Every structure is written in structure tokens, then in C-alpha cells.
């Protein structure tokens, strides 16, 4: 007797369970990065406005240096999940090991570039004479932790692809606590100032990378996957990640332009921008938790040749994204007077931040759709489309943002341009989602 197909309500409940099981732990892991930055901002902010402005510029550069390689997590998640769906766990973990070796190579290369060019990069961002020395100090020290940060990205992608988001959660919690304790001890206890904040973050990142390596290596041995670097595998990982690199570079260019424009408005505005960017990143990662679940689930469904299941769960995740965006927007409006004083006591910085946060709150439902669909298309391995879509978004955003100092509007106008950017992203991603051309099945795309 043939089993009756699941009713729409039963299918929604099944999808909800899948999403929650992966998204809730993923949320905790995802917010570790903005929480690291928020902790640094709160601790450094009380050293002075110049120090906070220097941190804003240095952290934007550092985040760019790391985030351009986020494909180490996203592409690995999709590739590993497809192989899990096809039932080949050994190949899945081997794919992950190739990604970790690539992460180490890229980390060393980035250090070699950032250390000698730090003063020029800070100057390029238009840092004031008071903020620039602090920015250079923080950037040079923090750059030493980049290999660990990239290993964390790649190893996290392996575990997500294996449908395991709990281990990254535990590591993230431990890393956040260690980062906070180290920052307080080194900044104030040891009197190292902004340099202490940078060293605390570096130590915490290397500790997290060590834990991830232990977990992944144990899994590789269990399933008889090789631990040795494979040139062909590393090259394949790099090739698969190239479109996502273009996508991420375009996104980082958008964020760098926004920070550069804010820096030219003055120290108070760029300090306020740093606070808002920290909060925006926190909410973005919260929404991206659903997208992370999407990457793992979509990859698994497509690897198991179940395109209808992939489309069904995609629709459900979009609904989740919209609802989460509305909730986050409301919370931000209600709590914004409480958040800003935690980061700074400077009235000028507070006055610049509070109205801009209203714009950020109103944009959250749009962000919910964008982050979910972005994750779904990554899970499907639809990197080339994501690259072209982000290039279009950059072409629209750049001239609008660069006109802000000319036309006025201050920091609120900068974040109005950021909202426009998210609206363009939503349009391009929704068009692809509706076409259905992303749902390609098989162990590899």
C-alpha cells in the first residue's frame, strides 16, 4: 500500500523542525563575529572617541580582509551537504579538508599583504590624524589572527554541511567569553589600550581554530578521509569559490564605501557608524541563521535529487525571514536609546546614531528576504548568478552613497543608501528564486 503524500500543513511542520534544528544553533555561532566586534567597540569606546574611530576603520579593513573569503564556509557547506544528500560521507569530509588547507594558504598570503600596507590602507579610508595611529596599531596586530579566522570559516562550513550546527555554537560561545575576558584584562588590566583589544581577539581566534581542527580531524579519521593536502582538491575548492569571491568583494566594497563616506563626515559620524554597523551586523547574522540552515538543507535535498523538496523548504524559509525581520526591526526601535550609551558617552556620537537607527530598523523585513534567498542560492551552488547580482547592486549603490557628502543628510543618508542597496539585492534574488533555475540536482552541480 502506497503511503499518502504529506499534507501541506504536515510538510510545513517538517520543514519548520529542520529549519529550527539547524538555525537556532547557527544563530549563536553566527553572532560570535559581530559580538566580538561589539565587545571590542564597547571596551575601546570608553578609551576615547579617537580610539573608537580608529577601531571603526581598522575593523572595517580587517573584516574585509577576512570576509572576502567567506566562500570557505559557504561553498564548503553547499558542497559537503550535496555529498551528504547523495550518501557519500567520506567524499563530503574530504571536500572539507581541501577547504581547510586552502584557508591556511590564503591566510598566510593575506598577512603578507596587510602588514606592510596597513598605514596606506588606513590613509585611504580618510582617517583623521588623531584616529589613524590607533587604526594602524589595531589592524597590524589583528592581521596576525587571519589564518585562524579563515580556518574557522572552512571548518564551520564542513560541520554545517554535515548538518551539525551545534558544535560551532559551543565553540562560538567559548570564543566570545574568552575574547571578552582577554580584552578587559589586556586593555585595562595590562594597560595596553587598543593594542590589548587586538591581541585578545587574536588569541581567542587561534583557540577557536584549534578546537575546530580537532573535531574535523577526528571526523576525517572516522570516515577514512585523507588529512594530506590534495592539490587538485584545493584547486577545485578555489575554482568553486571564485564566483562567491566576486560576490563577497562587491558586498565588502559596498560596506567599505559606506565607512569611507562616514569617515569623511567626521570622527563623531564614523564612530556612530561603527556602532550602527555593529548592530546591523548582529541583526544580519541573526537573519543569516535561517540562510545557513537553508544552505545545509537545500544542498542535502538537491544532492538527494529532490528538487520539489528544495523548493518547498525555500518558500518556508522566506516566510521565516520576513517574520524575523519584522521582529528585529521592532526590537531595534524600542531598544535603541538603551544600546547607544553602552558604546559611547559622547553626545555628538549619540545624536548621529539615534536617527540613523530608525532607517536600519525599517529595512529589516527587506534584509530578512535578502539573507534567506542569498543562503538558498549558495546552498544550490548558484554562485555565478550571485556574483552578477551583487555587481549590479554595487553599480547602483556607489554613486548614491558618494553623493551623500555633497547633498547632505549626514549619517542617516548613508544608511538610507544602504537600505536602497538591500532593496536592489532583494529584487535580483527574488527574480532568480521565482525562475526556479537554481534547483539543479546531483552530488555535484
Coordinates of C-alpha atoms in Angstrom, one line a residue:
X1 CA 0.0 0.0 0.0
X2 CA 1.4 3.3 -1.1
X3 CA 1.9 5.9 1.6
X4 CA -0.2 9.0 1.2
X5 CA 1.8 12.2 0.5
X6 CA 2.2 14.6 3.4
X7 CA -0.4 17.4 3.7
X8 CA 0.8 21.0 3.2
X9 CA 0.4 21.5 7.0
X10 CA 2.5 18.4 7.8
X11 CA 5.1 19.4 5.3
X12 CA 5.4 22.9 6.8
X13 CA 5.8 21.3 10.3
X14 CA 8.6 19.1 8.9
X15 CA 10.4 22.0 7.3
X16 CA 10.0 24.1 10.4
X17 CA 11.6 21.3 12.5
X18 CA 14.5 21.1 10.0
X19 CA 15.0 24.9 10.0
X20 CA 14.8 25.3 13.7
X21 CA 17.2 22.4 14.4
X22 CA 19.9 24.0 12.3
X23 CA 19.1 27.7 12.5
X24 CA 18.9 28.1 16.3
X25 CA 22.4 26.8 17.0
X26 CA 23.7 28.5 13.8
X27 CA 22.4 31.8 15.2
X28 CA 24.6 31.5 18.3
X29 CA 27.6 30.8 16.1
X30 CA 26.9 33.5 13.6
X31 CA 26.6 36.3 16.1
X32 CA 30.0 35.5 17.5
X33 CA 31.7 37.7 14.9
X34 CA 29.6 40.8 15.5
X35 CA 29.6 40.2 19.2
X36 CA 33.4 40.1 19.1
X37 CA 33.3 43.5 17.3
X38 CA 30.6 44.8 19.7
X39 CA 32.7 43.8 22.7
X40 CA 35.8 45.5 21.2
X41 CA 33.7 48.6 20.4
X42 CA 32.3 48.8 23.9
X43 CA 35.7 48.4 25.6
X44 CA 37.6 50.6 23.2
X45 CA 34.9 53.2 23.1
X46 CA 35.4 54.2 26.7
X47 CA 39.1 54.9 25.9
X48 CA 38.0 57.8 23.8
X49 CA 36.3 58.9 20.5
X50 CA 39.6 58.8 18.6
X51 CA 40.3 55.2 19.6
X52 CA 36.7 54.2 18.7
X53 CA 37.1 55.9 15.3
X54 CA 40.4 54.1 14.8
X55 CA 38.8 50.8 15.6
X56 CA 35.9 51.6 13.2
X57 CA 38.3 52.0 10.3
X58 CA 40.7 49.1 11.3
X59 CA 37.8 46.7 11.9
X60 CA 36.2 47.5 8.5
X61 CA 39.5 46.7 6.8
X62 CA 40.1 43.6 8.8
X63 CA 36.6 42.3 8.3
X64 CA 37.0 42.9 4.6
X65 CA 40.3 41.0 4.5
X66 CA 38.6 38.0 6.2
X67 CA 35.1 38.2 4.7
X68 CA 36.1 38.2 1.1
X69 CA 37.0 34.5 1.8
X70 CA 33.6 33.7 3.3
X71 CA 33.2 31.3 0.4
X72 CA 35.4 29.0 2.5
X73 CA 32.4 28.5 4.7
X74 CA 29.5 28.9 2.2
X75 CA 30.8 27.0 -0.7
X76 CA 32.1 24.2 1.6
X77 CA 28.7 24.0 3.3
X78 CA 26.9 23.5 -0.1
X79 CA 29.4 21.0 -1.5
X80 CA 29.5 18.9 1.7
X81 CA 25.7 18.9 2.1
X82 CA 25.3 17.7 -1.5
X83 CA 27.5 14.8 -0.8
X84 CA 25.8 14.1 2.4
X85 CA 22.5 14.0 0.5
X86 CA 24.0 11.6 -2.0
X87 CA 25.2 9.3 0.9
X88 CA 29.0 9.7 0.4
X89 CA 30.3 10.9 3.8
X90 CA 33.9 10.2 3.0
X91 CA 33.9 12.5 0.0
X92 CA 32.0 15.1 2.0
X93 CA 34.7 15.3 4.6
X94 CA 37.5 15.2 2.1
X95 CA 35.9 18.2 0.4
X96 CA 36.1 19.9 3.8
X97 CA 39.7 19.1 4.4
X98 CA 40.6 20.6 1.0
X99 CA 38.8 23.8 2.1
X100 CA 40.8 23.9 5.3
X101 CA 44.1 23.6 3.5
X102 CA 43.0 26.4 1.2
X103 CA 42.1 28.5 4.2
X104 CA 45.6 28.2 5.6
X105 CA 47.3 29.2 2.3
X106 CA 45.1 32.2 1.9
X107 CA 45.6 33.3 5.5
X108 CA 49.4 33.4 5.1
X109 CA 49.0 35.4 1.8
X110 CA 46.7 38.0 3.4
X111 CA 49.1 38.6 6.3
X112 CA 51.9 39.2 3.8
X113 CA 49.8 41.9 2.1
X114 CA 48.2 43.6 5.2
X115 CA 51.2 44.1 7.5
X116 CA 53.3 46.3 5.2
X117 CA 50.3 48.2 3.7
X118 CA 48.4 48.9 6.9
X119 CA 49.3 52.7 7.1
X120 CA 48.4 53.2 3.4
X121 CA 45.1 51.4 3.8
X122 CA 44.1 53.4 6.8
X123 CA 45.0 56.6 5.0
X124 CA 42.9 55.5 2.0
X125 CA 39.9 55.4 4.3
X126 CA 40.4 59.1 5.1
X127 CA 41.2 58.5 8.8
X128 CA 41.9 61.7 10.8
X129 CA 45.3 62.4 12.2
X130 CA 44.0 61.5 15.7
X131 CA 42.4 58.2 14.7
X132 CA 45.0 56.9 12.2
X133 CA 47.6 55.7 14.7
X134 CA 45.1 53.7 16.6
X135 CA 43.7 52.2 13.4
X136 CA 47.2 51.1 12.2
X137 CA 48.0 49.5 15.6
X138 CA 44.8 47.5 15.7
X139 CA 45.0 46.4 12.1
X140 CA 48.6 45.2 12.2
X141 CA 48.1 43.1 15.4
X142 CA 44.7 41.7 14.4
X143 CA 46.0 40.7 11.0
X144 CA 48.1 38.0 12.7
X145 CA 44.9 36.1 13.5
X146 CA 43.7 36.0 9.9
X147 CA 44.8 32.4 9.2
X148 CA 42.9 31.2 12.3
X149 CA 39.9 33.2 11.2
X150 CA 39.9 31.5 7.8
X151 CA 40.4 28.0 9.3
X152 CA 37.3 28.7 11.5
X153 CA 35.3 29.6 8.3
X154 CA 36.3 26.5 6.4
X155 CA 35.8 24.1 9.4
X156 CA 32.5 25.7 10.2
X157 CA 31.4 25.0 6.6
X158 CA 32.3 21.4 6.9
X159 CA 30.2 20.9 10.1
X160 CA 27.2 22.8 8.6
X161 CA 27.3 20.7 5.5
X162 CA 27.2 17.6 7.8
X163 CA 24.0 19.1 9.3
X164 CA 25.9 19.9 12.6
X165 CA 25.4 23.5 13.8
X166 CA 25.7 22.7 17.5
X167 CA 29.4 22.3 17.6
X168 CA 30.0 25.7 16.0
X169 CA 27.6 27.2 18.6
X170 CA 29.6 25.8 21.6
X171 CA 32.9 27.0 20.1
X172 CA 31.5 30.4 19.4
X173 CA 30.2 30.8 23.0
X174 CA 33.6 29.8 24.4
X175 CA 35.4 32.1 22.0
X176 CA 33.2 35.1 22.8
X177 CA 33.7 34.7 26.5
X178 CA 37.4 34.3 26.1
X179 CA 37.6 37.3 23.8
X180 CA 35.7 39.5 26.4
X181 CA 37.9 38.4 29.3
X182 CA 41.1 38.8 27.4
X183 CA 40.1 42.3 26.1
X184 CA 39.3 43.6 29.5
X185 CA 42.4 42.1 31.0
X186 CA 44.8 43.4 28.3
X187 CA 43.2 46.8 27.6
X188 CA 42.7 47.9 31.2
X189 CA 44.5 45.3 33.4
X190 CA 47.7 45.3 31.4
X191 CA 47.2 48.9 30.2
X192 CA 47.8 48.0 26.6
X193 CA 44.9 50.2 25.3
X194 CA 43.7 49.4 21.8
X195 CA 46.6 47.0 21.2
X196 CA 45.3 44.9 24.1
X197 CA 41.9 44.6 22.4
X198 CA 43.6 43.4 19.2
X199 CA 45.8 40.8 21.0
X200 CA 42.7 39.5 22.9
X201 CA 40.9 38.8 19.6
X202 CA 43.9 37.1 18.0
X203 CA 44.3 34.7 20.9
X204 CA 40.6 33.9 21.0
X205 CA 40.6 33.2 17.3
X206 CA 43.5 30.8 17.4
X207 CA 41.9 28.9 20.3
X208 CA 38.7 28.5 18.3
X209 CA 40.6 27.3 15.2
X210 CA 42.4 24.7 17.3
X211 CA 39.1 23.3 18.6
X212 CA 37.6 23.1 15.1
X213 CA 40.7 21.3 13.8
X214 CA 40.4 18.6 16.5
X215 CA 36.8 18.0 15.6
X216 CA 37.3 17.8 11.8
X217 CA 40.4 15.7 12.0
X218 CA 38.5 13.2 14.2
X219 CA 35.7 13.0 11.7
X220 CA 38.2 12.5 8.8
X221 CA 39.8 9.6 10.6
X222 CA 36.5 8.1 11.4
X223 CA 35.4 8.1 7.7
X224 CA 38.9 7.3 6.3
X225 CA 39.3 10.7 4.6
X226 CA 42.9 11.8 3.9
X227 CA 44.4 14.6 6.0
X228 CA 47.1 15.4 3.4
X229 CA 46.8 18.5 1.2
X230 CA 45.5 17.5 -2.3
X231 CA 46.5 20.0 -5.0
X232 CA 43.6 19.0 -7.3
X233 CA 41.1 19.2 -4.5
X234 CA 42.4 22.6 -3.2
X235 CA 42.3 23.9 -6.8
X236 CA 38.7 22.7 -7.2
X237 CA 37.7 24.4 -4.0
X238 CA 39.3 27.7 -5.2
X239 CA 37.5 27.4 -8.5
X240 CA 34.1 26.7 -6.9
X241 CA 34.6 29.6 -4.6
X242 CA 35.6 32.2 -7.3
X243 CA 32.1 33.4 -8.1
X244 CA 31.3 33.8 -4.4
X245 CA 34.6 35.7 -4.0
X246 CA 33.4 38.2 -6.6
X247 CA 30.0 38.4 -4.8
X248 CA 31.7 39.0 -1.5
X249 CA 34.2 41.5 -2.8
X250 CA 31.3 43.5 -4.2
X251 CA 29.5 43.4 -0.9
X252 CA 32.6 44.4 1.0
X253 CA 33.2 47.2 -1.4
X254 CA 29.7 48.5 -0.5
X255 CA 30.5 48.4 3.2
X256 CA 33.9 50.0 2.7
X257 CA 32.3 52.8 0.7
X258 CA 29.8 53.4 3.4
X259 CA 32.5 53.5 6.1
X260 CA 34.7 55.8 3.9
X261 CA 31.8 58.2 3.4
X262 CA 31.1 58.2 7.1
X263 CA 34.7 58.8 7.9
X264 CA 34.7 62.0 5.7
X265 CA 31.7 63.3 7.7
X266 CA 33.9 63.5 10.9
X267 CA 35.0 61.5 13.9
X268 CA 31.6 61.6 15.6
X269 CA 29.9 60.3 12.5
X270 CA 32.3 57.5 11.8
X271 CA 32.2 56.5 15.5
X272 CA 28.4 56.4 15.3
X273 CA 28.6 54.5 12.0
X274 CA 30.8 51.9 13.8
X275 CA 28.1 51.4 16.5
X276 CA 25.3 51.1 13.9
X277 CA 27.4 48.7 11.8
X278 CA 28.0 46.5 14.8
X279 CA 24.2 46.3 15.5
X280 CA 23.4 45.9 11.8
X281 CA 25.9 43.0 11.6
X282 CA 24.4 41.4 14.7
X283 CA 20.9 41.5 13.1
X284 CA 22.3 40.4 9.7
X285 CA 23.8 37.3 11.3
X286 CA 20.6 36.6 13.2
X287 CA 18.7 36.6 9.9
X288 CA 21.5 34.7 8.2
X289 CA 21.0 31.8 10.7
X290 CA 17.9 30.9 8.6
X291 CA 20.1 31.2 5.5
X292 CA 22.7 28.9 7.0
X293 CA 20.0 26.3 7.6
X294 CA 19.0 26.9 4.0
X295 CA 22.5 26.2 2.7
X296 CA 22.7 22.9 4.5
X297 CA 19.1 21.7 3.8
X298 CA 18.9 22.9 0.2
X299 CA 22.3 21.2 -0.6
X300 CA 21.1 18.0 1.0
X301 CA 17.8 18.0 -0.8
X302 CA 19.4 18.7 -4.2
X303 CA 22.1 16.1 -3.5
X304 CA 19.3 13.6 -2.9
X305 CA 17.7 14.5 -6.3
X306 CA 14.7 16.1 -4.5
X307 CA 14.1 19.4 -6.3
X308 CA 10.4 19.7 -5.2
X309 CA 11.5 19.4 -1.5
X310 CA 14.2 22.0 -2.0
X311 CA 11.6 24.5 -3.5
X312 CA 9.1 23.8 -0.7
X313 CA 11.6 24.4 2.1
X314 CA 12.8 27.5 0.3
X315 CA 9.3 29.0 0.3
X316 CA 9.0 28.3 4.0
X317 CA 12.4 29.9 4.8
X318 CA 11.4 33.1 3.0
X319 CA 8.3 33.3 5.3
X320 CA 10.6 32.8 8.3
X321 CA 12.9 35.6 7.0
X322 CA 10.2 38.1 6.6
X323 CA 8.8 37.4 10.1
X324 CA 12.2 37.6 11.7
X325 CA 13.0 40.9 10.0
X326 CA 9.8 42.5 11.3
X327 CA 10.5 41.3 14.9
X328 CA 14.1 42.6 14.7
X329 CA 13.0 46.0 13.4
X330 CA 10.5 46.5 16.2
X331 CA 13.1 45.4 18.8
X332 CA 15.6 47.9 17.4
X333 CA 13.2 50.8 17.6
X334 CA 12.2 50.0 21.1
X335 CA 15.7 49.5 22.5
X336 CA 17.9 51.9 20.5
X337 CA 18.0 54.5 23.4
X338 CA 19.5 51.8 25.6
X339 CA 22.1 50.4 23.1
X340 CA 23.9 53.5 22.1
X341 CA 25.1 54.7 25.6
X342 CA 26.7 51.3 26.1
X343 CA 29.2 52.1 23.4
X344 CA 29.9 55.8 23.9
X345 CA 29.1 58.7 26.3
X346 CA 29.9 61.3 23.7
X347 CA 26.7 63.3 23.0
X348 CA 27.7 64.1 19.4
X349 CA 28.1 60.4 18.6
X350 CA 24.8 59.6 20.2
X351 CA 23.0 62.3 18.3
X352 CA 24.4 61.0 15.0
X353 CA 23.5 57.3 15.7
X354 CA 19.9 57.5 17.0
X355 CA 18.1 58.8 13.9
X356 CA 20.1 56.5 11.5
X357 CA 19.0 53.5 13.6
X358 CA 15.3 54.2 12.6
X359 CA 16.3 53.7 9.0
X360 CA 18.1 50.5 9.8
X361 CA 15.0 49.2 11.7
X362 CA 12.6 49.9 8.8
X363 CA 14.9 47.9 6.4
X364 CA 14.9 44.7 8.4
X365 CA 12.0 42.9 6.6
X366 CA 13.8 43.5 3.3
X367 CA 17.0 42.2 4.9
X368 CA 15.1 39.1 6.0
X369 CA 14.2 38.2 2.4
X370 CA 17.7 39.0 1.1
X371 CA 19.7 36.9 3.6
X372 CA 17.4 33.9 3.2
X373 CA 17.5 33.9 -0.6
X374 CA 21.2 34.5 -0.6
X375 CA 21.7 31.4 1.5
X376 CA 19.3 29.3 -0.6
X377 CA 21.2 30.1 -3.8
X378 CA 24.5 29.5 -2.1
X379 CA 23.2 26.1 -0.9
X380 CA 22.2 25.4 -4.5
X381 CA 25.7 26.3 -5.8
X382 CA 24.3 29.2 -7.8
X383 CA 27.5 31.3 -7.3
X384 CA 27.8 32.8 -10.8
X385 CA 24.3 34.4 -10.6
X386 CA 25.1 35.7 -7.1
X387 CA 28.3 37.3 -8.5
X388 CA 26.4 39.2 -11.3
X389 CA 23.6 40.2 -9.0
X390 CA 26.0 41.8 -6.5
X391 CA 27.9 43.6 -9.2
X392 CA 24.7 45.2 -10.3
X393 CA 23.9 46.2 -6.7
X394 CA 27.3 47.8 -6.3
X395 CA 26.8 49.8 -9.5
X396 CA 23.6 51.2 -8.1
X397 CA 24.8 51.9 -4.6
X398 CA 28.2 53.5 -5.2
X399 CA 27.1 56.7 -6.9
X400 CA 24.2 57.2 -4.4
X401 CA 26.5 56.8 -1.4
X402 CA 29.3 59.0 -2.8
X403 CA 26.7 61.9 -3.3
X404 CA 25.9 62.0 0.5
X405 CA 28.7 64.4 1.5
X406 CA 27.7 66.7 -1.4
X407 CA 23.9 66.6 -0.9
X408 CA 23.9 66.4 2.9
X409 CA 21.8 64.3 5.2
X410 CA 24.7 63.0 7.3
X411 CA 24.9 59.5 8.6
X412 CA 21.1 59.0 8.2
X413 CA 21.5 59.5 4.5
X414 CA 24.4 57.0 4.4
X415 CA 22.1 54.3 5.9
X416 CA 19.3 55.4 3.5
X417 CA 21.7 54.4 0.7
X418 CA 22.4 51.1 2.5
X419 CA 18.6 50.4 2.5
X420 CA 18.5 51.1 -1.2
X421 CA 21.3 48.6 -1.6
X422 CA 19.3 45.9 0.2
X423 CA 16.2 46.6 -1.9
X424 CA 18.2 46.1 -5.1
X425 CA 19.6 42.9 -3.8
X426 CA 16.1 41.7 -2.9
X427 CA 14.9 42.4 -6.5
X428 CA 17.7 40.4 -8.1
X429 CA 17.5 37.5 -5.7
X430 CA 13.7 37.3 -5.9
X431 CA 13.9 37.2 -9.7
X432 CA 16.2 34.2 -9.6
X433 CA 14.1 32.4 -6.9
X434 CA 10.9 32.7 -9.0
X435 CA 12.6 31.4 -12.1
X436 CA 13.5 28.0 -10.5
X437 CA 16.7 27.7 -12.5
X438 CA 18.7 27.4 -9.3
X439 CA 17.3 23.9 -8.4
X440 CA 19.9 21.7 -10.1
X441 CA 20.1 18.2 -8.5
X442 CA 23.0 15.8 -8.1
X443 CA 26.0 15.2 -5.8
X444 CA 27.8 18.0 -7.7
X445 CA 26.3 20.9 -9.6

